[in-house]
Amino acid sequence: MSEQTLTRAAVVTGGSRGIGRAVCTALAKQGVNVVVNYCHGEAAAAETVALCKAAGSDAVAVQADVSTAAGCKALFDAAAAAFGRVDILVNNAGITRDNLILRLTEEDFDAVLDANLKGAFLCCKEAARRMVRQRYGRIVNLSSVVALRGNAGQTNYAASKAGLIGLTKSLARELASRNVTVNAVAPGFIETDMTAALPEAVRAEMAKGIPAGRAGSPEDVANAVAFFTAEQSSYLTGQVLCVDGGMAM
Ligand code: NAP
């Protein structure tokens, strides 16, 4: 079976806004049909679907909380119903609950680990079953430069993103012989709702540490994701690509 002759289908978790929306649009521009997952933002997800359709691909929005096994199962069932197959999984959904460790609650630690790391594990499990069977797949996990450098006030978030790197490399080893690649993209400081929530002083301080002298755009990150999902990248697996204007080197 030549996979290039088929229209590929992707599941993008947290595709309703920010980096996830840019990933959905970039994949749609490559002719990939897209399942736009969201948790709360129904209207934003509908906007992403419209952008994918304008780019020439088919797309559907699917509400599911990826931090639960039931949510992930429902997401992949909906993807199968919409497009019959899942060739690409982008684990992009993520949250922050920042605090210094003495004030960080167990609840906030668990919430971040559940959404960012357990959600990716559950989606990988759903995807791997299908990808191994079809002997084809591309998985990309959204990590972060804080997984490599740490960040005061983000022990929970950094742990979840470092966990994703371990997950990526281990799963890459498990699935490589089945023509399924697993890679990670580690963004630096990207202009989205997530970083807009930071105080201006913190944003200015972070910008100072970026050799490129500017924050990145969601499209900068989406281009790296699309690189890993491209047909030409079939021999790339277990890699972590920083998209950070030089921040973490
Ligand atoms: P964002 O603007 O805050 O968007 C987060 C997305 O995740 C939304 O679509 C949200 O959906 C979805 N989401 C959150 N929890 C979910 C859940 N339990 N189930 C399903 N969807 C869920 O974030 P972003 O800045 O685009 O970040 C995207 C990814 O890149 C995240 O994993 C983040 O950690 C990572 N990252 C971002 C930066 C940065 O500078 N922005 C840097 C490094 C890494 P709803 O709105 O529908 O709830």
mmCIF file of C-alpha atoms and ligand atoms in Angstrom, residues 13-20 37-42 64-67 91-96 115-116 142-145 157 161 186-195, ligand 1:
data_model
loop_
_atom_site.group_PDB
_atom_site.id
_atom_site.type_symbol
_atom_site.label_atom_id
_atom_site.label_comp_id
_atom_site.label_asym_id
_atom_site.label_seq_id
_atom_site.Cartn_x
_atom_site.Cartn_y
_atom_site.Cartn_z
ATOM 1 C CA THR A 13 -5.359 17.534 20.498
ATOM 2 C CA GLY A 14 -6.081 21.077 21.662
ATOM 3 C CA GLY A 15 -6.455 22.185 18.057
ATOM 4 C CA SER A 16 -8.921 24.946 18.796
ATOM 5 C CA ARG A 17 -6.441 27.800 19.312
ATOM 6 C CA GLY A 18 -2.803 28.828 19.615
ATOM 7 C CA ILE A 19 -0.164 26.377 18.415
ATOM 8 C CA GLY A 20 -2.758 23.630 17.902
ATOM 9 C CA ASN A 37 -9.938 18.317 19.273
ATOM 10 C CA TYR A 38 -10.926 20.824 21.943
ATOM 11 C CA CYS A 39 -11.995 20.717 25.575
ATOM 12 C CA HIS A 40 -13.993 23.920 26.258
ATOM 13 C CA GLY A 41 -13.714 26.181 23.209
ATOM 14 C CA GLU A 42 -16.424 25.038 20.816
ATOM 15 C CA ALA A 64 -13.020 15.469 24.369
ATOM 16 C CA ASP A 65 -11.060 15.873 27.590
ATOM 17 C CA VAL A 66 -7.812 14.064 26.775
ATOM 18 C CA SER A 67 -6.855 13.769 30.440
ATOM 19 C CA ASN A 91 -0.297 15.668 21.227
ATOM 20 C CA ASN A 92 -0.579 19.417 21.635
ATOM 21 C CA ALA A 93 -3.199 19.906 24.383
ATOM 22 C CA GLY A 94 -1.605 21.432 27.432
ATOM 23 C CA ILE A 95 -2.238 23.551 30.506
ATOM 24 C CA THR A 96 -0.216 25.430 33.115
ATOM 25 C CA ALA A 115 -3.591 16.927 30.874
ATOM 26 C CA ASN A 116 -0.042 17.185 29.536
ATOM 27 C CA LEU A 142 4.572 19.080 22.140
ATOM 28 C CA SER A 143 7.191 19.320 24.859
ATOM 29 C CA SER A 144 8.877 22.585 25.910
ATOM 30 C CA VAL A 145 12.335 24.053 26.423
ATOM 31 C CA TYR A 157 4.678 21.770 33.977
ATOM 32 C CA LYS A 161 7.112 18.169 29.509
ATOM 33 C CA ALA A 186 10.079 21.758 22.186
ATOM 34 C CA PRO A 187 8.897 25.349 21.733
ATOM 35 C CA GLY A 188 10.483 28.261 23.546
ATOM 36 C CA PHE A 189 8.495 31.459 24.119
ATOM 37 C CA ILE A 190 5.579 31.512 21.667
ATOM 38 C CA GLU A 191 2.872 34.203 21.403
ATOM 39 C CA THR A 192 -0.381 32.447 22.422
ATOM 40 C CA ASP A 193 -3.069 32.735 25.103
ATOM 41 C CA MET A 194 -0.809 30.649 27.368
ATOM 42 C CA THR A 195 1.996 33.235 27.373
HETATM 43 P P1 NAP B 1 -3.100 27.483 24.588
HETATM 44 O O1 NAP B 1 -3.173 28.649 23.680
HETATM 45 O O2 NAP B 1 -3.351 27.680 26.041
HETATM 46 O O3 NAP B 1 -4.110 26.340 24.036
HETATM 47 C C1 NAP B 1 -4.203 25.138 24.724
HETATM 48 C C2 NAP B 1 -5.059 24.177 23.931
HETATM 49 O O4 NAP B 1 -5.119 22.929 24.654
HETATM 50 C C3 NAP B 1 -6.487 24.649 23.748
HETATM 51 O O5 NAP B 1 -6.912 24.282 22.455
HETATM 52 C C4 NAP B 1 -7.262 23.845 24.803
HETATM 53 O O6 NAP B 1 -8.600 23.598 24.437
HETATM 54 C C5 NAP B 1 -6.482 22.550 24.789
HETATM 55 N N1 NAP B 1 -6.648 21.747 26.001
HETATM 56 C C6 NAP B 1 -6.244 22.029 27.266
HETATM 57 N N2 NAP B 1 -6.576 21.032 28.094
HETATM 58 C C7 NAP B 1 -7.202 20.086 27.342
HETATM 59 C C8 NAP B 1 -7.799 18.822 27.629
HETATM 60 N N3 NAP B 1 -7.792 18.308 28.873
HETATM 61 N N4 NAP B 1 -8.364 18.122 26.606
HETATM 62 C C9 NAP B 1 -8.346 18.631 25.337
HETATM 63 N N5 NAP B 1 -7.824 19.820 25.018
HETATM 64 C C10 NAP B 1 -7.261 20.543 26.010
HETATM 65 O O7 NAP B 1 -1.687 26.758 24.492
HETATM 66 P P2 NAP B 1 -0.498 26.954 23.416
HETATM 67 O O8 NAP B 1 0.384 28.049 23.878
HETATM 68 O O9 NAP B 1 -1.046 26.962 22.043
HETATM 69 O O10 NAP B 1 0.325 25.592 23.687
HETATM 70 C C11 NAP B 1 0.123 24.408 22.930
HETATM 71 C C12 NAP B 1 1.106 23.361 23.425
HETATM 72 O O11 NAP B 1 2.446 23.842 23.275
HETATM 73 C C13 NAP B 1 0.935 23.026 24.907
HETATM 74 O O12 NAP B 1 1.185 21.657 25.124
HETATM 75 C C14 NAP B 1 2.004 23.857 25.571
HETATM 76 O O13 NAP B 1 2.411 23.322 26.808
HETATM 77 C C15 NAP B 1 3.100 23.804 24.526
HETATM 78 N N6 NAP B 1 4.060 24.917 24.640
HETATM 79 C C16 NAP B 1 3.666 26.205 24.487
HETATM 80 C C17 NAP B 1 4.602 27.225 24.605
HETATM 81 C C18 NAP B 1 4.240 28.688 24.445
HETATM 82 O O14 NAP B 1 5.136 29.530 24.603
HETATM 83 N N7 NAP B 1 3.005 29.037 24.119
HETATM 84 C C19 NAP B 1 5.934 26.912 24.883
HETATM 85 C C20 NAP B 1 6.304 25.591 25.026
HETATM 86 C C21 NAP B 1 5.349 24.588 24.896
HETATM 87 P P3 NAP B 1 -9.844 24.469 25.022
HETATM 88 O O15 NAP B 1 -9.519 25.906 24.792
HETATM 89 O O16 NAP B 1 -11.006 23.976 24.221
HETATM 90 O O17 NAP B 1 -9.965 24.123 26.471
#
